[in-house]
Amino acid sequence: MRSWGPCTCSFPGRGASARGARPGRAGPGRGIPWPGESELGMSQPAAPASDPLCDLGQVTSPPGPQESEGGDLMYSYEYFVQSPQKLSFYSWYGSSKLYHFRVPSDTVLLRWLLQAFKGPGSECTDVEITVHFRYGAPPVINPLGTKFPDNTTVRPSFSINLIHNNTVINVSSPAPGDWFIAAHLPRSPQKIEVKGVTTPCTYIFQPDMLVLRLTDVTILQPDTPLSRTLSGSQLRHLKVYIPKYTSDLQLELRSCVSNGTQICPVRLIVGPNTLPQSFQKVISCTDQHEPCRLHLPAPPWDTWLQTLGSNSISVVGCLSATSPVLSLNTSQNCTTAFFEGYPLYLSDSSREVMLSVPYPETGNWYLSLQLICPTHVSECQQLRADVEASMSLTPCFNDCGSYGQCRLLRRHGYLYASCTCKAGWQGWSCTDDTKAQTVVQQNVATLLLTLSNLMFLLPVTVAIYRHYVVEASVYAYTMFFSTFYHACDQPGVAVLCIMDYDTLQYCDFLGSVVSIWVTILCMARVKIFVKYVLFVLGTLIIAMSLQLDRRGIWNMMGPCLCALVIMISMWVYRCIHRHHCYPTSWRRWAFYLLPGISLAFVAIAIYTFMGTNDNYFYTHSIWHVLMASSVAFLLPPRDKNTEPWAWSQKLTCRYQLCKNTQEELYAVT
């Protein structure tokens, strides 16, 4: 193995307006990677011991807090845990689960442990989980491939896919500050699930963060040379504080010797690492006859910059975070030392420009403007441009438009907002009309869902004709509130709300379940007194259960099963008591009961298994028609001694002759 002597290097730094700056923290370093693992393309590999390259900038970690071999470094572990969250299929940004981490300063290695697992249930299949990473702000994602609003600049976030296993992601020299992770399942299947019919599959995701920090580093002062000795593959870390109003930073490596010669290859890696794109600066210094320099224009600093102008025909601008861009040219180079900004351009033909940045990074933002000179630079002295700039912060762009709603979300104490769209509109601000419903389609959908309720006029008429006035009142109640609930529930412009939406929804659900309850009890043909007691008692219990869980399947199945048990018990009792089948007439079975039961089963199957968000207008309208028709068939015939429309005679005040229909039994002797 070839041996190399130590490298002695000096690192003078130069910064504009450096006076009065507080010193930052810098330090040399060397590390050993975690056993059996490597970094995931986020860092430069450490040089082997036989390599003459003295690597300054990339560090892997020793196992636990300890000193390096040289005795001048101390590392410490810090472990951050986020509580697991249940993932959802993606339909809008609120479907994703957001995790917020804060990476401490002086971190040399960041490790994320991503844990994904599914809940109990053998019927649950493996589903691909997508995980997005971003530094500074929540990830801007677009799994549905929808359009963004005009004048919106979007940069992709780093993402990976995993399937219910543990994955480790390592990032060397990560940028300190806020990091965000967003996780979600694939696109929502759009199927309307009936709660309680099937056991939903549960997919859980939990990210944990482990960081390796340098606890003691050396300070690199501006304009002050610092000598250090490197040996073998030893690594050194250096940090310098960049004071306010710094226009540029120059790092210079000089007087580097190796084994008495001036050939001492050293590599400098400057700046933090971010995802998905790293703006780290890497420079290799191989020839030390001349000083090795790295010039960084507009390094990051934390004060506001006043708008610059020299403030002509064209003006180029750059919106950047952490530091301003102090030099723009005709190529519109909108980059700082480690970050890329957002370019803007103004001219006589384009006097106004607008830029929207979804989820901007947390911190200070700067707008740099520069006048583009004509052919002769001397003419710049005679030109002037007045530029008016304005900035606003909104939770949602354009308040999500006419077909969206801006919702405030909270994940582990972190507040953020996102748009939920309706009427087929998509996108971050509900401006993507690729699958949007036209106004005609919205009107047709509203008419289908509301006018289909008029089919309940059929069971209302049959019930009144057969002297079931209470049942007819329940059907009329259901028809009224179902009509106006669906008129208020529409996602587009064809909306009519006669009262609060929640009240309409509750009354619609209550009327639907009570209608089924009274219909089956009416078919049981129990005594009048018992029937009305069950009517009232069942309605009160149904009202209570709906208040507890309005969409639970047992709110409908419970009353149905109880009423069916009562009805079957009464029918079996009559069969045993009369020694023949009940109902006795085959015509009753063939022309009423069997068609009514068939219609009810078809309606339940459509409601349970065929409903999606796309065909909801059609399937639910069919549900209305089939259930109303089923009730009309299933209502039992009137009593033999009751005339049709006999209920109307009770509304008048006059004497009536009562007919005694009681059969008298005579004893024959």
XYZ file of C-alpha atoms in Angstrom:
669
model
C 0.000 0.000 0.000
C 1.397 3.358 -0.985
C 1.926 5.793 1.886
C 1.422 9.548 1.820
C 2.572 12.256 4.129
C 0.341 14.857 5.753
C -1.205 17.736 3.794
C -0.844 21.189 5.305
C -3.423 23.642 3.982
C -4.490 27.219 4.686
C -8.069 28.387 4.198
C -8.421 32.164 4.052
C -11.942 33.432 3.449
C -13.074 36.780 2.059
C -16.522 38.362 2.489
C -17.842 41.789 1.608
C -18.782 44.018 4.532
C -17.539 41.469 7.017
C -16.893 43.882 9.810
C -18.940 43.449 12.939
C -20.035 39.941 11.965
C -20.360 37.371 14.677
C -18.199 34.287 14.047
C -19.820 31.139 12.816
C -18.811 27.610 13.661
C -16.443 25.558 11.547
C -14.431 22.455 12.086
C -12.466 19.602 10.619
C -13.773 16.084 10.676
C -13.349 12.470 9.871
C -15.857 9.697 10.085
C -16.553 6.032 9.637
C -19.749 4.851 7.908
C -22.415 2.878 9.683
C -21.509 -0.808 9.424
C -22.759 -2.609 6.343
C -24.527 0.396 4.818
C -23.807 2.983 2.174
C -25.226 6.352 1.264
C -28.070 6.651 -1.242
C -26.514 8.802 -3.934
C -26.671 11.912 -1.807
C -22.984 12.337 -1.019
C -19.483 11.880 -2.350
C -17.807 8.614 -1.278
C -14.895 8.872 1.100
C -11.500 8.194 -0.400
C -9.721 4.994 0.633
C -6.631 5.164 2.757
C -4.316 4.581 -0.191
C -5.818 7.444 -2.181
C -3.844 10.691 -2.077
C -7.058 12.721 -2.162
C -7.676 14.655 1.034
C -11.487 14.945 1.032
C -12.864 17.987 2.843
C -16.609 18.056 2.937
C -18.219 14.627 3.008
C -18.399 12.766 6.271
C -19.983 9.511 7.271
C -20.598 8.520 10.838
C -18.973 6.537 13.598
C -21.242 4.301 15.677
C -22.225 6.497 18.588
C -20.775 9.538 20.362
C -17.033 9.170 20.290
C -13.806 10.846 19.309
C -12.164 10.232 15.960
C -8.796 8.618 15.640
C -7.094 11.994 15.695
C -8.772 12.846 18.960
C -10.141 16.180 17.748
C -13.736 15.333 16.853
C -16.730 14.393 18.950
C -19.959 13.088 17.411
C -23.383 12.729 18.971
C -26.578 11.005 17.952
C -30.013 12.627 18.059
C -33.129 10.598 17.382
C -36.491 12.083 16.383
C -39.691 10.034 16.243
C -42.990 10.873 14.543
C -46.173 9.085 15.491
C -47.501 6.685 12.824
C -50.382 7.824 10.645
C -52.948 5.961 8.613
C -52.429 6.575 4.903
C -55.201 7.388 2.441
C -55.655 6.902 -1.266
C -54.783 10.135 -3.038
C -57.566 12.375 -4.315
C -56.347 15.820 -3.190
C -53.428 17.209 -1.210
C -55.205 16.664 2.099
C -55.139 12.915 1.375
C -51.377 12.863 1.937
C -49.934 12.711 5.430
C -47.387 15.398 6.209
C -44.460 14.975 8.602
C -42.320 17.868 9.809
C -38.718 17.459 10.963
C -36.152 20.012 12.052
C -32.562 19.073 11.282
C -30.147 20.643 13.803
C -27.067 22.548 12.777
C -23.676 20.857 12.467
C -25.330 17.672 11.201
C -22.946 15.626 9.068
C -25.259 12.721 8.314
C -29.034 12.470 8.262
C -30.785 9.121 8.245
C -34.486 8.522 7.717
C -35.954 5.179 8.684
C -39.200 4.759 6.738
C -41.507 2.121 8.175
C -44.593 1.009 6.274
C -46.931 -1.801 7.205
C -50.514 -2.796 6.642
C -53.187 -3.582 9.167
C -54.778 -6.957 9.867
C -56.816 -8.692 7.218
C -55.758 -11.319 4.695
C -57.820 -9.688 1.971
C -55.662 -6.573 2.022
C -53.274 -6.504 -0.922
C -49.871 -4.870 -1.088
C -50.163 -1.237 -2.160
C -47.328 0.969 -3.321
C -46.649 3.904 -1.004
C -45.159 7.088 -2.423
C -42.981 9.192 -0.126
C -41.899 12.742 -1.047
C -39.096 14.769 0.573
C -38.430 18.485 0.478
C -36.281 20.932 2.347
C -37.721 24.229 3.573
C -41.429 23.684 2.827
C -43.993 20.920 2.240
C -43.427 18.964 -0.985
C -45.241 20.197 -4.073
C -46.654 16.990 -5.546
C -48.952 16.173 -8.433
C -49.761 12.432 -8.469
C -52.867 12.982 -10.605
C -50.991 14.836 -13.324
C -53.292 17.842 -13.119
C -52.628 21.359 -14.346
C -51.283 24.165 -12.199
C -52.588 27.739 -12.434
C -51.094 30.055 -15.007
C -47.819 31.747 -14.083
C -47.069 29.073 -11.492
C -43.565 27.644 -11.258
C -43.304 24.165 -9.781
C -40.182 22.183 -9.076
C -40.439 18.469 -8.414
C -39.651 17.020 -5.036
C -37.539 13.962 -4.343
C -39.717 10.864 -4.051
C -39.402 7.119 -3.617
C -41.842 4.211 -3.745
C -41.972 1.435 -1.194
C -44.262 -1.502 -0.403
C -44.754 -2.307 3.271
C -41.145 -2.636 4.301
C -38.457 -0.669 6.039
C -36.311 1.647 3.933
C -33.327 3.731 4.977
C -32.362 7.014 3.280
C -29.060 8.709 4.127
C -28.185 12.296 3.273
C -24.708 13.590 3.998
C -24.175 17.206 5.010
C -27.917 18.023 5.034
C -29.095 21.602 5.124
C -30.128 22.507 8.673
C -33.673 23.607 9.284
C -37.115 22.380 8.266
C -37.507 19.170 6.281
C -40.864 17.778 5.240
C -42.065 14.319 4.246
C -45.409 13.645 2.549
C -46.707 10.085 2.095
C -49.782 8.764 0.327
C -51.252 5.712 -1.373
C -51.983 5.556 -5.117
C -54.850 7.399 -6.733
C -58.207 6.881 -5.071
C -60.298 4.206 -6.845
C -63.282 6.586 -6.584
C -65.500 3.763 -5.303
C -68.030 4.799 -2.696
C -67.523 2.458 0.239
C -70.475 1.679 2.457
C -69.277 1.760 6.019
C -69.651 -1.595 7.745
C -70.122 -3.719 4.611
C -66.442 -4.556 4.188
C -63.462 -4.223 6.463
C -61.303 -1.377 5.139
C -57.630 -2.068 4.586
C -55.341 -0.041 6.823
C -51.919 1.096 5.696
C -49.654 2.719 8.285
C -46.559 4.832 7.681
C -44.043 6.136 10.202
C -40.804 8.007 9.484
C -38.070 8.362 12.104
C -35.023 10.601 11.821
C -31.552 9.913 13.167
C -28.877 12.606 12.857
C -25.166 12.554 13.515
C -23.788 15.871 14.724
C -20.399 17.352 15.330
C -20.369 18.657 18.872
C -17.180 20.681 18.650
C -15.794 22.350 15.532
C -13.161 24.930 14.664
C -14.099 28.450 13.610
C -13.012 29.813 10.265
C -12.769 33.616 10.408
C -12.894 35.854 7.307
C -9.513 37.081 6.078
C -7.732 34.909 8.645
C -5.697 31.933 7.368
C -6.252 28.636 9.133
C -3.696 25.829 8.943
C -4.722 22.193 9.168
C -2.989 18.864 8.614
C -4.663 15.980 6.803
C -3.423 12.408 6.688
C -4.634 9.450 4.672
C -8.383 9.639 4.063
C -9.006 11.989 6.970
C -11.778 14.522 6.464
C -12.121 18.048 7.815
C -15.224 20.179 8.298
C -15.141 23.952 8.086
C -17.904 26.453 8.684
C -17.834 30.209 8.305
C -20.448 32.684 9.325
C -21.577 34.907 6.453
C -22.578 38.308 7.818
C -25.316 40.491 6.494
C -24.905 42.291 3.181
C -22.252 39.872 1.965
C -22.067 40.066 -1.818
C -19.689 37.183 -2.425
C -17.513 34.636 -0.682
C -14.133 33.334 -1.836
C -12.477 30.268 -0.372
C -8.784 29.905 -1.147
C -6.577 26.865 -0.632
C -2.854 27.612 -0.723
C 0.491 26.497 0.624
C -0.533 22.859 0.464
C 2.357 20.392 0.504
C 2.518 16.608 0.600
C 5.685 14.708 1.454
C 7.683 17.857 0.864
C 6.254 18.472 -2.601
C 3.703 21.049 -3.745
C 1.475 18.369 -5.307
C -1.205 17.788 -2.731
C -4.602 16.889 -4.281
C -7.413 18.192 -2.104
C -11.128 18.330 -2.845
C -13.412 20.943 -1.342
C -17.162 20.368 -0.962
C -18.921 23.531 0.072
C -22.531 24.018 1.059
C -25.430 21.931 2.401
C -27.219 19.086 0.671
C -30.897 19.387 -0.221
C -33.429 17.197 -2.010
C -34.181 16.563 -4.817
C -31.321 18.650 -6.218
C -28.065 19.482 -4.526
C -26.321 22.796 -5.169
C -23.161 21.868 -3.355
C -20.008 23.279 -4.888
C -17.183 20.819 -5.460
C -13.694 21.895 -6.468
C -10.633 19.691 -6.902
C -7.272 21.312 -6.253
C -4.551 19.277 -7.939
C -1.956 21.854 -8.940
C -0.728 23.948 -6.059
C 1.592 26.155 -8.078
C -1.340 28.557 -8.125
C -3.776 29.117 -5.257
C -6.994 27.101 -5.592
C -9.996 29.398 -5.317
C -13.741 28.907 -5.124
C -15.814 32.015 -5.739
C -19.417 31.997 -4.477
C -21.594 34.927 -5.536
C -24.557 35.759 -3.336
C -23.950 33.331 -0.479
C -26.922 32.855 1.882
C -27.524 35.464 4.582
C -30.475 36.412 6.669
C -31.382 40.077 6.108
C -33.743 41.691 3.642
C -32.303 43.211 0.497
C -33.701 46.424 -0.936
C -34.712 46.312 -4.582
C -31.794 47.023 -6.872
C -32.021 48.969 -10.073
C -29.656 50.844 -12.320
C -33.465 49.755 -10.927
C -34.155 50.557 -20.220
C -36.220 48.404 -22.485
C -35.910 45.228 -20.480
C -35.673 44.378 -16.814
C -34.748 40.966 -15.509
C -35.580 39.905 -11.994
C -34.924 36.989 -9.716
C -36.920 35.914 -6.692
C -34.709 33.880 -4.397
C -34.677 32.527 -0.881
C -31.951 32.886 1.781
C -29.976 35.493 -0.227
C -30.437 37.842 -3.176
C -28.874 37.488 -6.596
C -26.681 40.532 -6.946
C -25.588 40.040 -10.546
C -27.991 39.298 -13.408
C -27.128 39.155 -17.086
C -28.837 38.632 -20.417
C -28.925 34.890 -19.867
C -31.083 35.500 -16.782
C -28.816 33.528 -14.511
C -31.048 33.257 -11.445
C -28.959 31.215 -9.028
C -27.296 31.827 -5.715
C -24.473 29.881 -4.159
C -26.560 26.812 -3.284
C -30.092 27.487 -4.507
C -31.905 28.267 -7.723
C -34.247 31.230 -7.837
C -37.316 32.054 -9.919
C -36.575 34.255 -12.954
C -38.818 37.125 -14.099
C -38.685 39.243 -17.260
C -40.229 42.629 -18.106
C -40.144 44.513 -21.390
C -42.093 47.004 -23.448
C -44.146 44.176 -24.898
C -44.670 42.511 -21.517
C -45.120 45.162 -18.878
C -46.577 42.916 -16.199
C -45.515 39.555 -14.893
C -46.893 37.418 -12.111
C -45.290 34.490 -10.316
C -46.927 32.025 -7.948
C -44.794 29.749 -5.785
C -46.688 26.940 -4.029
C -45.433 26.226 -0.504
C -42.451 28.618 -0.513
C -39.491 27.722 1.662
C -39.532 29.152 5.153
C -37.165 32.083 5.592
C -36.304 35.402 4.014
C -37.018 36.000 0.325
C -35.400 38.567 -1.926
C -36.320 40.163 -5.235
C -33.380 41.257 -7.374
C -33.953 43.504 -10.397
C -31.459 44.610 -13.024
C -31.763 46.800 -16.085
C -30.612 45.195 -19.326
C -28.412 47.654 -21.169
C -28.637 48.140 -24.931
C -25.779 47.534 -27.310
C -23.625 50.352 -25.969
C -22.993 50.067 -22.254
C -22.479 53.832 -22.058
C -26.188 54.321 -22.723
C -27.031 52.689 -19.364
C -26.247 56.000 -17.682
C -29.132 57.656 -19.552
C -31.783 54.959 -18.973
C -34.159 54.536 -16.111
C -36.935 52.050 -15.317
C -39.568 52.385 -12.628
C -40.745 49.006 -11.397
C -43.561 48.455 -8.943
C -43.456 45.189 -7.025
C -46.097 43.712 -4.744
C -46.240 40.493 -2.791
C -49.005 38.640 -0.987
C -49.298 35.454 1.005
C -52.472 33.381 0.715
C -53.332 29.950 2.104
C -54.684 28.883 -1.298
C -54.108 30.396 -4.717
C -57.095 32.474 -5.806
C -59.052 30.945 -2.912
C -59.313 27.716 -4.952
C -61.541 29.359 -7.570
C -65.263 28.852 -8.088
C -65.067 25.075 -7.973
C -62.908 24.541 -4.920
C -62.697 25.085 -1.210
C -59.595 26.070 0.742
C -59.163 23.876 3.793
C -56.812 24.400 6.706
C -55.037 21.197 7.722
C -53.012 20.300 10.804
C -50.398 17.573 11.108
C -48.517 17.309 14.408
C -49.044 20.976 15.163
C -47.972 22.147 11.685
C -50.649 24.180 9.900
C -50.953 24.242 6.125
C -53.710 24.646 3.548
C -54.842 22.863 0.413
C -57.680 22.994 -2.112
C -60.391 20.373 -2.400
C -62.126 20.530 -5.781
C -65.621 19.696 -6.977
C -67.636 19.210 -10.159
C -64.754 17.338 -11.794
C -62.256 20.201 -11.455
C -58.736 19.235 -10.417
C -55.350 20.687 -9.646
C -53.678 22.607 -6.878
C -56.066 25.532 -7.161
C -58.932 23.708 -8.913
C -58.100 25.277 -12.274
C -57.606 22.073 -14.266
C -60.791 21.589 -16.290
C -59.695 18.401 -18.070
C -62.472 16.369 -16.431
C -64.685 19.248 -15.346
C -68.440 19.018 -15.697
C -70.135 21.541 -17.909
C -73.012 23.621 -16.597
C -75.409 21.432 -18.599
C -74.011 18.297 -16.969
C -74.335 19.881 -13.547
C -77.967 20.806 -14.210
C -78.733 17.308 -15.503
C -77.146 15.761 -12.403
C -79.153 18.007 -10.095
C -82.404 17.268 -11.928
C -81.774 13.520 -11.847
C -81.147 13.424 -8.107
C -84.044 15.723 -7.205
C -86.783 14.735 -9.664
C -86.186 11.016 -9.090
C -87.601 11.587 -5.602
C -90.992 12.289 -7.177
C -91.330 8.505 -7.501
C -92.224 8.571 -3.793
C -95.557 10.023 -4.851
C -96.445 6.461 -5.870
C -96.088 4.889 -2.375
C -97.678 8.000 -0.827
C -100.752 7.553 -3.050
C -100.952 3.787 -2.444
C -100.585 4.273 1.322
C -103.363 6.873 1.453
C -105.638 4.722 -0.721
C -105.149 1.755 1.623
C -105.696 3.856 4.751
C -102.032 3.896 5.895
C -101.962 7.602 6.644
C -98.999 7.520 9.074
C -96.884 5.595 6.594
C -97.847 8.028 3.829
C -96.710 10.934 6.032
C -93.302 9.304 6.501
C -92.906 8.790 2.742
C -93.866 12.400 2.052
C -91.335 13.579 4.650
C -88.617 11.471 3.006
C -89.464 12.750 -0.473
C -89.346 16.388 0.615
C -86.030 16.308 2.457
C -84.324 13.974 -0.013
C -85.223 16.351 -2.837
C -83.838 19.453 -1.175
C -80.862 17.684 0.361
C -79.649 16.614 -3.085
C -80.397 20.080 -4.446
C -78.057 21.474 -1.771
C -75.454 18.702 -2.057
C -74.405 19.487 -5.638
C -70.745 20.389 -6.250
C -71.251 22.889 -9.070
C -73.320 25.991 -9.688
C -76.723 24.248 -9.781
C -77.264 24.420 -6.018
C -80.317 25.303 -3.915
C -80.218 25.165 -0.107
C -83.444 25.995 1.725
C -81.791 25.465 5.124
C -78.512 24.427 6.686
C -76.770 21.613 4.780
C -76.187 19.487 7.878
C -79.872 19.719 8.817
C -80.972 18.663 5.343
C -78.605 15.718 5.379
C -79.743 14.538 8.786
C -83.427 14.750 7.854
C -82.798 12.878 4.602
C -80.999 10.028 6.356
C -83.621 9.898 9.102
C -86.526 9.783 6.647
C -84.881 7.032 4.574
C -84.292 4.676 7.508
C -87.666 5.356 9.130
C -89.423 4.668 5.801
C -87.899 1.187 5.710
C -88.808 0.663 9.372
C -92.497 1.540 9.033
C -92.885 -0.358 5.751
C -91.670 -3.677 7.150
C -93.700 -3.240 10.354
C -96.769 -2.498 8.253
C -96.184 -5.771 6.361
C -96.043 -7.631 9.702
C -99.746 -6.773 10.308
C -99.391 -6.466 14.062
C -102.117 -4.912 16.154
C -102.676 -1.200 15.599
C -101.671 -0.233 19.129
C -98.463 -2.294 18.996
C -97.621 -1.012 15.521
C -97.741 2.656 16.493
C -95.755 2.030 19.662
C -93.062 0.379 17.543
C -93.245 3.262 15.053
C -92.456 5.858 17.713
C -89.937 3.794 19.665
C -88.023 2.777 16.530
C -87.943 6.348 15.221
C -86.440 7.611 18.475
C -83.741 4.924 18.464
C -82.934 5.581 14.798
C -82.633 9.310 15.488
C -80.176 8.602 18.294
C -78.028 6.209 16.223
C -77.858 8.656 13.326
C -76.580 11.324 15.661
C -73.804 8.973 16.797
C -72.725 7.811 13.328
C -74.659 9.168 10.415
C -73.043 7.015 7.735
C -72.773 3.734 9.624
C -74.227 0.723 7.828
C -75.899 -0.508 11.004
C -78.080 2.571 11.140
C -79.946 1.017 8.225
C -79.256 -2.682 8.765
C -80.217 -2.644 12.446
C -83.806 -1.388 12.003
C -84.223 -3.571 8.912
C -83.196 -6.739 10.730
C -85.336 -5.956 13.792
C -88.378 -5.242 11.633
C -87.761 -8.367 9.553
C -87.573 -10.505 12.712
C -90.927 -9.092 13.858
C -92.510 -9.583 10.429
C -91.233 -13.154 9.959
C -92.318 -14.060 13.493
C -95.843 -12.803 12.834
C -96.027 -14.576 9.477
C -94.816 -17.868 10.961
C -97.305 -17.514 13.804
C -100.176 -17.055 11.350
C -98.982 -20.009 9.259
C -98.994 -22.281 12.296
C -102.266 -20.925 13.625
C -104.122 -21.164 10.297
C -102.380 -24.296 9.013
C -101.585 -22.753 5.633
C -99.110 -20.327 4.113
C -99.273 -16.612 4.863
C -99.995 -14.473 2.898
C -102.565 -16.891 1.621
C -103.101 -15.591 -1.902
C -100.670 -16.697 -4.607
C -101.512 -13.505 -6.477
C -100.175 -11.538 -3.515
C -96.871 -13.402 -3.782
C -96.595 -13.331 -7.564
C -97.684 -9.767 -8.332
C -96.668 -7.840 -5.207
C -94.231 -9.471 -2.779
C -91.780 -11.035 -5.225
C -91.539 -7.934 -7.474
C -91.192 -5.683 -4.439
C -88.469 -7.838 -2.852
C -86.608 -8.073 -6.186
C -86.670 -4.307 -6.633
C -85.366 -3.840 -3.084
C -82.473 -6.275 -3.585
C -81.475 -4.671 -6.886
C -81.554 -1.227 -5.244
C -79.401 -2.398 -2.329
C -76.884 -4.030 -4.690
C -76.548 -0.847 -6.766
C -76.219 1.309 -3.649
C -73.616 -0.955 -2.050
C -71.424 -2.197 -4.887
C -71.833 -0.006 -7.976
C -71.655 3.554 -6.664
C -68.622 5.686 -7.572
C -67.995 9.414 -7.565
C -68.315 9.516 -11.341
C -71.630 7.644 -11.668
C -73.172 8.795 -8.379
C -75.795 10.929 -10.126
C -77.107 7.953 -12.057
C -76.797 5.148 -9.508
C -78.339 7.152 -6.689
C -81.207 8.313 -8.884
C -81.875 4.666 -9.772
C -81.798 3.906 -6.042
C -84.560 6.448 -5.465
C -86.747 5.004 -8.222
C -86.274 1.360 -7.229
C -86.854 1.903 -3.499
C -89.982 3.982 -4.058
C -91.367 1.348 -6.431
C -90.469 -1.425 -3.998
C -92.421 0.253 -1.173
C -95.486 0.611 -3.401
C -95.417 -3.148 -4.143
C -94.713 -4.261 -0.567
C -97.418 -2.281 1.244
C -100.092 -4.773 2.350
C -103.694 -4.441 1.135
C -106.224 -2.516 3.182
C -108.448 -4.208 5.738
C -111.497 -5.893 4.281
C -113.835 -3.703 6.291
C -112.151 -0.438 5.257
C -113.344 1.440 2.215
C -110.852 3.060 -0.166
C -110.012 6.648 0.820
C -111.844 6.012 4.118
C -109.399 8.276 5.923
C -111.062 11.331 4.375
C -114.350 10.605 6.155
C -112.658 11.147 9.501
C -111.829 14.726 8.558
C -115.517 15.797 8.605
C -117.643 16.446 11.697
C -120.925 14.508 11.287
C -122.776 11.530 12.658
C -121.809 8.158 11.236
C -123.444 4.777 11.397
C -121.156 2.195 12.875
C -121.406 -1.308 11.509
C -120.806 -4.177 13.905
C -118.801 -6.749 12.039
C -118.113 -9.003 15.007
C -119.042 -12.586 14.309
C -121.453 -14.092 16.774
C -121.293 -17.750 17.724
C -124.519 -19.585 18.415
C -124.876 -22.775 20.369
C -127.049 -25.400 18.680
C -128.866 -27.789 20.964
